[in-house]
Short mmCIF file of C-alpha atoms in Angstrom, two decimals:
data_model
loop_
_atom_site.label_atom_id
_atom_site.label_comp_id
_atom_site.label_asym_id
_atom_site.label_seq_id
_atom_site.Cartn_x
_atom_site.Cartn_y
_atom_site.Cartn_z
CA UNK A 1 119.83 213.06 144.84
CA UNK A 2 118.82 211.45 142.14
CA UNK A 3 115.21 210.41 140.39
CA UNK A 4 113.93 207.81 138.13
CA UNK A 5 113.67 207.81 134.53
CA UNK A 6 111.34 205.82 134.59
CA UNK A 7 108.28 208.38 136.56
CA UNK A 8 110.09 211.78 135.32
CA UNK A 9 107.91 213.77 133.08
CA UNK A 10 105.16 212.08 133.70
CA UNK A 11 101.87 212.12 135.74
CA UNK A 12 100.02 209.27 137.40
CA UNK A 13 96.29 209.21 139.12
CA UNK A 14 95.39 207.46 142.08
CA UNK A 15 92.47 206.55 143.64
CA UNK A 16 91.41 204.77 146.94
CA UNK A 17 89.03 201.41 146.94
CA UNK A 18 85.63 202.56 148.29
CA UNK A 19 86.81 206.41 149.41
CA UNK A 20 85.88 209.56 147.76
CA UNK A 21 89.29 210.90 147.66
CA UNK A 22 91.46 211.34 144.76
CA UNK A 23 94.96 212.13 143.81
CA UNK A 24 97.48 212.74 141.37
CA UNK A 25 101.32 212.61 141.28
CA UNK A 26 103.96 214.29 138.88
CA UNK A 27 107.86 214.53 138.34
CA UNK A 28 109.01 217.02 136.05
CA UNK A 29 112.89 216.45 134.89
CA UNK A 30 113.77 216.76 131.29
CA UNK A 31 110.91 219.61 130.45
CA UNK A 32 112.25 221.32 133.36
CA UNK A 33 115.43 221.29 132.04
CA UNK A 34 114.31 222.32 129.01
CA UNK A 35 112.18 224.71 130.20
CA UNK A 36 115.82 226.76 132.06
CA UNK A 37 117.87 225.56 129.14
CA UNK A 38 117.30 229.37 127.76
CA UNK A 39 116.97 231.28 130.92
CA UNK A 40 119.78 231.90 134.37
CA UNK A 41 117.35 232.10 137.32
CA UNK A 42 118.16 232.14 140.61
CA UNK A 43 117.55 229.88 142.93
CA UNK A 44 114.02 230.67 144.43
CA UNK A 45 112.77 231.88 141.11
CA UNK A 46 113.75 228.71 139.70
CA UNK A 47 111.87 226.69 142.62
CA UNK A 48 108.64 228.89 141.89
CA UNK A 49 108.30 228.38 138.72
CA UNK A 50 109.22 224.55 138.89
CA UNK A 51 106.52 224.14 141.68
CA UNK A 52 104.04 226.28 139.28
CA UNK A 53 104.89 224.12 135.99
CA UNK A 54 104.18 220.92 138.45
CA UNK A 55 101.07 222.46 139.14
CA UNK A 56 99.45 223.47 136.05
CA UNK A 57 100.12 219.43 134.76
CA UNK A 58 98.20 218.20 137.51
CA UNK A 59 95.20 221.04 137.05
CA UNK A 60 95.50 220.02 133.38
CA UNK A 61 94.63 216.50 133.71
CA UNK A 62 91.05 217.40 134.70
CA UNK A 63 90.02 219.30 131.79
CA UNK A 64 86.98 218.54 130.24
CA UNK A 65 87.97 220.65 126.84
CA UNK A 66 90.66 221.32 124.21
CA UNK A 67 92.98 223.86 125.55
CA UNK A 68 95.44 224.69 128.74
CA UNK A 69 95.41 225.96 131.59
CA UNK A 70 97.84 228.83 132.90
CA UNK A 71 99.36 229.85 136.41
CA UNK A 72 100.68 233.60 135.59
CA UNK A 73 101.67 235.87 138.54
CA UNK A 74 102.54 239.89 138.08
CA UNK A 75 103.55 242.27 140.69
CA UNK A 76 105.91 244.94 142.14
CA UNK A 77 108.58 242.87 143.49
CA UNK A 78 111.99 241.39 142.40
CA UNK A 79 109.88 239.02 140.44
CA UNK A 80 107.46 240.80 137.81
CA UNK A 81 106.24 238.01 136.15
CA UNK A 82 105.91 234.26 135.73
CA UNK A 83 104.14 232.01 133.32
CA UNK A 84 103.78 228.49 133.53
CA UNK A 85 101.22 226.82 131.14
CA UNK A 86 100.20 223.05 129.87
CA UNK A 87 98.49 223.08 126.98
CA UNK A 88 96.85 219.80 125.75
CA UNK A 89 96.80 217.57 128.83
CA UNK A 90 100.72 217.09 128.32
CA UNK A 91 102.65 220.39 126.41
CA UNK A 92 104.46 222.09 129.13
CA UNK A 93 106.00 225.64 128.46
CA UNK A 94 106.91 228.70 131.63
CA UNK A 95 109.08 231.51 132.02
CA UNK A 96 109.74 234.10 134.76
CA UNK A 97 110.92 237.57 134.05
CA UNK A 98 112.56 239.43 136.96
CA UNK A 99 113.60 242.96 138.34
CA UNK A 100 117.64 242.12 138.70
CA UNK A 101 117.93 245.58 140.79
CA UNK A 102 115.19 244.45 143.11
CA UNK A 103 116.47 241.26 143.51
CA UNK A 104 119.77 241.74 144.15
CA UNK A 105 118.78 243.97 146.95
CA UNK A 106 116.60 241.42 148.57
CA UNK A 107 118.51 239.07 151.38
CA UNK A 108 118.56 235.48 149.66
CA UNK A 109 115.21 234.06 150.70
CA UNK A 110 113.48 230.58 149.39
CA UNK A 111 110.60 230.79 147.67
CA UNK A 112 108.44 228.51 149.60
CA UNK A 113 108.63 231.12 152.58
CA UNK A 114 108.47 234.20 150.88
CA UNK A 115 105.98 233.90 147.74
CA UNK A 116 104.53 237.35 148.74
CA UNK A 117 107.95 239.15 149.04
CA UNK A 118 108.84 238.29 145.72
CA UNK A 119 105.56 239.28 144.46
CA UNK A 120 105.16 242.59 146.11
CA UNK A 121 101.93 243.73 145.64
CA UNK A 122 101.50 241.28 143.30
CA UNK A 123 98.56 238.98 141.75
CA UNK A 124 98.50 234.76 141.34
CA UNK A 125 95.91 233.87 138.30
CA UNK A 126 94.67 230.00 137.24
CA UNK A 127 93.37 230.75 133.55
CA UNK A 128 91.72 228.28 131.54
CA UNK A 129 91.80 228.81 127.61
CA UNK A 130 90.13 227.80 124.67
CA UNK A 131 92.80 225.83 122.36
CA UNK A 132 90.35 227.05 118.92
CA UNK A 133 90.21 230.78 120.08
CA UNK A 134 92.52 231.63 122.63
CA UNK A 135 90.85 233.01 124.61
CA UNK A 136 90.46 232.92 128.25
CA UNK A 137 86.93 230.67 128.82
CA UNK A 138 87.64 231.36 132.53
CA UNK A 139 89.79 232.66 135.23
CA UNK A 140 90.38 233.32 138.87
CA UNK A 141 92.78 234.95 141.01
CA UNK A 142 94.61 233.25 143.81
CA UNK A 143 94.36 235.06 146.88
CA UNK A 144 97.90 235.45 148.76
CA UNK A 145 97.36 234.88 152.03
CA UNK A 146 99.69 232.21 152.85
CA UNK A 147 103.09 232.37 152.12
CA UNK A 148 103.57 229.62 149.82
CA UNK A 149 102.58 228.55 146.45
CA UNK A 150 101.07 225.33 147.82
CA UNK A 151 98.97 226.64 150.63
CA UNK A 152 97.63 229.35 148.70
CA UNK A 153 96.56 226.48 145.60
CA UNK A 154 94.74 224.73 148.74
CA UNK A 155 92.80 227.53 149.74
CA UNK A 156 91.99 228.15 146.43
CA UNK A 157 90.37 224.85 146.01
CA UNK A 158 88.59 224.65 149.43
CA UNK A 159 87.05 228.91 148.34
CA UNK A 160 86.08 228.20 144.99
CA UNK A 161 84.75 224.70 144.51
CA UNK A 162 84.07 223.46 147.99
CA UNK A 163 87.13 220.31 147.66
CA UNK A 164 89.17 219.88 150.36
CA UNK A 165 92.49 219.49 148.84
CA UNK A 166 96.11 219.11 150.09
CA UNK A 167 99.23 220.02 147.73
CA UNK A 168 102.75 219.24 148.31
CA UNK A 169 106.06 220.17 146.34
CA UNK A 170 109.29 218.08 146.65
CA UNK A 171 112.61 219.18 144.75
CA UNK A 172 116.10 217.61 143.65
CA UNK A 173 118.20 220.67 143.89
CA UNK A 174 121.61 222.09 144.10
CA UNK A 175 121.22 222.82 141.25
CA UNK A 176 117.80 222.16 140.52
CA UNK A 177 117.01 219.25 138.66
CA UNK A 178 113.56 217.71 139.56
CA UNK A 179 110.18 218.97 140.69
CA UNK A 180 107.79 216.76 142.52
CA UNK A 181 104.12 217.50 143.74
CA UNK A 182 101.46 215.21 144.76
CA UNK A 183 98.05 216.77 145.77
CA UNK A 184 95.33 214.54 147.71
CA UNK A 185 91.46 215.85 147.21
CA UNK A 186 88.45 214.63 148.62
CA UNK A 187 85.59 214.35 146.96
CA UNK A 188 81.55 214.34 147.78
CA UNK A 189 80.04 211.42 148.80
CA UNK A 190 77.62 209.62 146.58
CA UNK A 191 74.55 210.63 147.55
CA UNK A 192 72.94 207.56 148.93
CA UNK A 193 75.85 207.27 151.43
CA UNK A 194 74.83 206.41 155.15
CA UNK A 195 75.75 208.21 158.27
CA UNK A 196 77.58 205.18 159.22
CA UNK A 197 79.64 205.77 155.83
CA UNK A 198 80.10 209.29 155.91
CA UNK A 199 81.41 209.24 159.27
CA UNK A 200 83.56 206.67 157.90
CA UNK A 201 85.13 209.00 155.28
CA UNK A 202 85.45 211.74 157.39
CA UNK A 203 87.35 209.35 159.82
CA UNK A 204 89.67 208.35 156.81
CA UNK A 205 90.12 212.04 155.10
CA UNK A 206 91.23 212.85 158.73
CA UNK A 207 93.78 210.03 159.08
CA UNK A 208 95.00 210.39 155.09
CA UNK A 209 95.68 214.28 155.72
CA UNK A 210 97.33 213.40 158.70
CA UNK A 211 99.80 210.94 156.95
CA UNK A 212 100.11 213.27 154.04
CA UNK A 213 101.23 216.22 155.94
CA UNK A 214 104.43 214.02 157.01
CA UNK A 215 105.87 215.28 153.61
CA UNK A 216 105.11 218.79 154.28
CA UNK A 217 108.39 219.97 155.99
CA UNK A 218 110.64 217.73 153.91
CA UNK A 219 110.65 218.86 150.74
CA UNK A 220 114.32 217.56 149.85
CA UNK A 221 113.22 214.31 151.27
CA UNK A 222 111.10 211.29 150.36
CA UNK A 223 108.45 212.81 147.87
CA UNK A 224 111.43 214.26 145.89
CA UNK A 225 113.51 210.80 146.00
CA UNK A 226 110.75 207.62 146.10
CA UNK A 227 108.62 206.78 142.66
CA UNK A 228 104.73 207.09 143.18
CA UNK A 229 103.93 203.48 143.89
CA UNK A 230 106.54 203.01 146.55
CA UNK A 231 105.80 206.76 147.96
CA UNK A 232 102.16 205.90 148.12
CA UNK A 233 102.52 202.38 149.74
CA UNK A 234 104.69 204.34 152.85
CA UNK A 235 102.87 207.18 153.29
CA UNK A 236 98.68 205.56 152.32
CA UNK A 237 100.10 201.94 153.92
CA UNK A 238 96.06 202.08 155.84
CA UNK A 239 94.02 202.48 153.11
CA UNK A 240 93.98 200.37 149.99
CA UNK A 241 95.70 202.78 146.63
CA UNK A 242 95.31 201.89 142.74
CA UNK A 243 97.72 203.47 140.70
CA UNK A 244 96.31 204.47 137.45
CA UNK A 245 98.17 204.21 133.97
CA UNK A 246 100.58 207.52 133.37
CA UNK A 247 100.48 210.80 131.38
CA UNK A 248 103.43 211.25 129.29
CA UNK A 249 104.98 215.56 129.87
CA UNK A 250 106.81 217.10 127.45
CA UNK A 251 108.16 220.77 127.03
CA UNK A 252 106.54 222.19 123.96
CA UNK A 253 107.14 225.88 123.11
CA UNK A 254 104.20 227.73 121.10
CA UNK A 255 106.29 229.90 119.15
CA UNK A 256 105.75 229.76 114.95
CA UNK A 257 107.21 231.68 112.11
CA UNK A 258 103.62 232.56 112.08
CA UNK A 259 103.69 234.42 115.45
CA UNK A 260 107.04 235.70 114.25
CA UNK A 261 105.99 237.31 111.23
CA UNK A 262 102.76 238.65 113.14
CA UNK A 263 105.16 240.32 115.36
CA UNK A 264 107.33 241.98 112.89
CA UNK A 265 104.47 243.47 111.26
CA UNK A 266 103.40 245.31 114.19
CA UNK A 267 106.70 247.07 113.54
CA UNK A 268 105.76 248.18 110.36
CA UNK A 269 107.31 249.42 107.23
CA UNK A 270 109.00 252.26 107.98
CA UNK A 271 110.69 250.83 111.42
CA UNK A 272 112.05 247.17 109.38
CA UNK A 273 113.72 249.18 107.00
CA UNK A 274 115.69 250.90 109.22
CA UNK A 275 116.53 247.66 110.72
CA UNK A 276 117.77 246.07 107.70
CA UNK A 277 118.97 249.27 106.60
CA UNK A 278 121.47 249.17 109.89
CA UNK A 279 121.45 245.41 110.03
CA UNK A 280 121.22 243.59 106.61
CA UNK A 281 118.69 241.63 108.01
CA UNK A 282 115.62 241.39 111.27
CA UNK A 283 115.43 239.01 113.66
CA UNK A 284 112.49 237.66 116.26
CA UNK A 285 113.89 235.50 119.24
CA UNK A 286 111.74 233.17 121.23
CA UNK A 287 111.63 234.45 124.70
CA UNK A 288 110.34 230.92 126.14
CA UNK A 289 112.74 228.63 124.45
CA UNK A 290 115.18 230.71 122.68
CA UNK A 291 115.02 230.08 119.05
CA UNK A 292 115.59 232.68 116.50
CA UNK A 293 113.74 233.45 113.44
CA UNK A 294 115.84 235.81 110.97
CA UNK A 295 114.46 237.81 107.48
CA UNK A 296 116.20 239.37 104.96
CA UNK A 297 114.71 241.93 102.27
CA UNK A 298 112.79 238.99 100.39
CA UNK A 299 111.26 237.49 103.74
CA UNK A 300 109.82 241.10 104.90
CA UNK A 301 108.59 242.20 101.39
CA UNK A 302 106.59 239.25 101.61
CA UNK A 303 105.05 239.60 105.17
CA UNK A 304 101.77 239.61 104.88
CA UNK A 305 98.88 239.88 107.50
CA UNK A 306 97.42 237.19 109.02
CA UNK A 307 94.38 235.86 111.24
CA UNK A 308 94.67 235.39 114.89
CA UNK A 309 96.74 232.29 116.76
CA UNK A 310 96.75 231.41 119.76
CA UNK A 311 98.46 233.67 122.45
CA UNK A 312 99.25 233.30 126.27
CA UNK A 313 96.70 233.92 128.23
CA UNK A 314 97.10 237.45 130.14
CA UNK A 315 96.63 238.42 133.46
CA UNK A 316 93.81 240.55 134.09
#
């Protein structure tokens, strides 16, 4: 199975002609790539947090400030925790960090079905962060009560602000090498909207949800395979759909020889000169994309301390 160049890695809006509903479409192919290229994971950790770097892009896209947004999940289970972050509208970056002993313990499970199991008693948060400060301007935790990723997003949507939302996650894999997800939201009506229209839109949001949830047992089929126009045309054939101009993705790791050196001298003196002592030189590797930043004795003597920069949000 194979996708397009064309729509990978990036994110397209659409809209319906006289309808308040709304949705958004995104492939993720190259950054997802990019974001393993570092990292073994098996199979249904690699699905969650594929599915979880698809949905932080779309929840991006509606920012109204400078900064990211952040899916993080901790917990007792085979997996501890996972990150997946897009910072900027566009600057994609995750990681998952797992209990190997747990896991291989565990029969061999997908994700979709079994978000909870992996979790344990575990906790799903959506942060939103200040780019200037980082710092969390606002957060909220994702109750668990279905048992996938996608359901649980819905219900988060429909609690919290009142939007009736759908969310569906598509995947090229064996191995994995595409993530898909499309979510359809409806909106208020305008408020000098007639009975006669608002029976109208509830008559549509009843047939669109009804069309959309075609994709919801499929997720190796057409949502993984077709390119938004021609997946919107089959599925939305009723009601007239306007594609919107794209959103270029990247993967874009945060790490500095800032953060570096900030690390090291949390160390402190005594501890790095032992290490060089033992090693002739220190060294700080990326966990997120894997690249190393190495000091000898001239590069520590002239550490020095520095002001904040911006960190991942944590999970609280």
């Amino acid at each position: 199975m194979t996708t397009s160049d064309d729509h990978a890695d990036k994110l397209y809006r659409f809209s319906f002609d006289g309808l308040p509903m709304r949705g958004q479409w995104v492939r993720l192919e190259a950054s997802l790539s990019e974001a393993f290229s570092n990292h073994v994971y098996p199979a249904p950790i690699a699905d969650l947090l594929a599915t979880q770097l698809a949905a932080v892009a779309m929840f991006a896209d509606n920012l109204k400030f400078q900064g990211a947004v952040a899916l993080q999940s901790r917990g007792s289970g085979a997996l501890l925790r996972s990150l997946a972050e897009c910072r900027e509208q566009h600057k994609l970056r995750g990681i998952a960090h797992l209990d190997q002993t747990q896991f291989e313990q565990q029969p061999q499970l997908s994700t979709e079905e079994d978000l909870r199991h992996w979790l344990g008693q575990g906790q799903l948060a959506l942060s939103l962060i200040d780019r200037a400060s980082g710092h969390i301007v606002q957060q909220a935790m994702i109750e668990l009560n279905a048992a996938d990723l996608a359901r649980n997003l819905e219900n988060y949507f429909v609690r919290s602000e009142q939007l009736p939302t759908l969310i569906y996650f598509g995947r090229a894999t064996t191995p994995l090498t595409s993530v898909t997800a499309l979510l359809l939201q409806r909106l208020p009506a305008p408020s000098n909207a007639t009975d006669m229209a608002l029976q109208s839109h509830d008559e549509a949001w009843a047939t669109a949800t009804a069309l959309a949830d075609t994709l919801r047992g499929d997720p190796q089929g057409e949502l993984a395979e077709l390119a938004p126009l021609a997946l919107l045309q089959r599925i939305f054939h009723e009601f007239p759909c306007r594609l919107h101009p794209p959103r270029a993705l990247t993967y874009a790791c945060t790490c500095s020889k800032r953060k570096s050196d900030r690390t090291l001298l949390t160390l402190g003196a005594e501890e790095l000169r032992s290490i060089l002592d033992e090693l002739g030189h220190v060294q700080v590797d990326c966990e997120f994309c894997g690249r190393r930043y190495q000091y000898g004795a001239v590069e520590i003597a002239n550490l020095k301390q520095q002001g904040p920069e911006d960190e991942p949000a944590p999970l609280h």
